């Protein structure tokens, strides 16, 4: 037999390691409590009521980070050219044409 003791290895913690371990343990315990409350609410049907009251967004997110979905209206069916309404593009082109003619006359 050797002079070493048989058994599981022991872990020694020093100073900050034990405080971090304690903090992580407390955080996991708090998270466990949150999940427990969620499970109780889901079993009581509260989750279904929450889903009915939550606004569905364009990007599918459950948290309001965007504007709610808008239904397309008749005014938004305007012809777009490179993302700009056709009327605006034509007015801009007409303005440039008039400016070009005025500059040509002034020369």
Coordinates of C-alpha atoms in Angstrom, one line a residue:
X1 CA 0.0 0.0 0.0
X2 CA 1.1 3.5 -0.7
X3 CA 1.0 6.3 1.8
X4 CA -1.7 8.3 -0.1
X5 CA -5.3 8.4 1.1
X6 CA -7.8 6.8 -1.2
X7 CA -11.0 8.8 -2.0
X8 CA -12.4 11.5 -4.3
X9 CA -10.2 14.5 -5.0
X10 CA -11.0 17.6 -3.0
X11 CA -11.4 21.1 -4.6
X12 CA -9.8 24.0 -2.8
X13 CA -11.3 27.4 -3.5
X14 CA -9.6 30.6 -2.6
X15 CA -11.0 34.2 -2.1
X16 CA -12.5 35.4 -5.3
X17 CA -13.2 31.9 -6.6
X18 CA -15.6 31.1 -3.8
X19 CA -17.3 34.5 -4.1
X20 CA -17.8 34.0 -7.9
X21 CA -19.1 30.5 -7.2
X22 CA -21.5 31.9 -4.6
X23 CA -22.7 34.6 -7.0
X24 CA -23.3 32.1 -9.8
X25 CA -25.1 29.8 -7.5
X26 CA -27.4 32.6 -6.3
X27 CA -28.0 33.6 -10.0
X28 CA -29.0 30.1 -10.9
X29 CA -31.3 29.8 -7.9
X30 CA -33.0 33.1 -8.9
X31 CA -33.3 31.9 -12.5
X32 CA -34.9 28.7 -11.2
X33 CA -37.5 30.7 -9.3
X34 CA -38.3 32.7 -12.5
X35 CA -38.7 29.5 -14.5
X36 CA -40.9 28.0 -11.7
X37 CA -43.2 31.0 -11.8
X38 CA -43.4 30.8 -15.6
X39 CA -44.3 27.1 -15.3
X40 CA -47.1 27.9 -12.8
X41 CA -48.5 30.6 -15.0
X42 CA -48.4 28.4 -18.1
X43 CA -50.2 25.6 -16.3
X44 CA -52.9 28.1 -15.3
X45 CA -53.4 29.4 -18.9
X46 CA -52.0 32.8 -18.3
X47 CA -49.6 32.4 -21.2
X48 CA -52.5 32.1 -23.7
X49 CA -54.0 35.4 -22.4
X50 CA -50.6 37.1 -22.7
X51 CA -50.2 35.9 -26.3
X52 CA -53.6 37.2 -27.3
X53 CA -52.8 40.7 -25.9
X54 CA -49.3 40.9 -27.4
X55 CA -49.0 42.8 -30.7
X56 CA -47.5 40.8 -33.5
X57 CA -44.8 42.6 -35.3
X58 CA -43.5 42.5 -38.9
X59 CA -40.3 40.8 -37.9
X60 CA -42.1 38.2 -35.7
X61 CA -40.5 39.5 -32.5
X62 CA -42.5 39.1 -29.4
X63 CA -41.0 42.3 -27.8
X64 CA -42.0 45.7 -29.1
X65 CA -38.8 46.8 -30.9
X66 CA -40.6 47.9 -34.1
X67 CA -43.8 49.5 -35.2
X68 CA -46.9 47.2 -35.2
X69 CA -47.9 45.6 -38.5
X70 CA -49.7 48.0 -40.8
X71 CA -52.3 46.8 -43.3
X72 CA -51.6 47.9 -46.8
X73 CA -53.9 50.7 -47.9
X74 CA -54.9 52.0 -51.4
X75 CA -52.6 55.0 -51.0
X76 CA -49.5 52.8 -50.7
X77 CA -50.2 51.0 -54.1
X78 CA -48.4 53.9 -55.8
X79 CA -45.8 53.0 -58.5
X80 CA -42.3 53.1 -57.0
X81 CA -39.1 53.7 -58.9
X82 CA -36.0 52.7 -56.9
X83 CA -38.1 53.1 -53.7
X84 CA -39.2 56.6 -54.6
X85 CA -42.8 57.4 -55.7
X86 CA -43.1 57.8 -59.5
X87 CA -44.6 61.3 -59.1
X88 CA -41.6 62.5 -57.1
X89 CA -39.2 61.1 -59.7
X90 CA -41.0 62.7 -62.6
X91 CA -41.2 66.1 -60.8
X92 CA -37.5 65.9 -60.0
X93 CA -36.6 65.0 -63.6
X94 CA -38.8 67.9 -64.9
X95 CA -37.1 70.3 -62.5
X96 CA -33.6 69.2 -63.7
X97 CA -34.8 69.6 -67.3
X98 CA -36.0 73.2 -66.6
X99 CA -32.8 74.0 -64.8
X100 CA -30.7 72.7 -67.7
X101 CA -32.7 74.8 -70.2
X102 CA -32.3 77.9 -68.0
X103 CA -28.6 77.4 -67.7
X104 CA -28.3 76.8 -71.4
X105 CA -30.2 80.1 -72.2
X106 CA -28.0 82.0 -69.7
X107 CA -24.8 80.9 -71.4

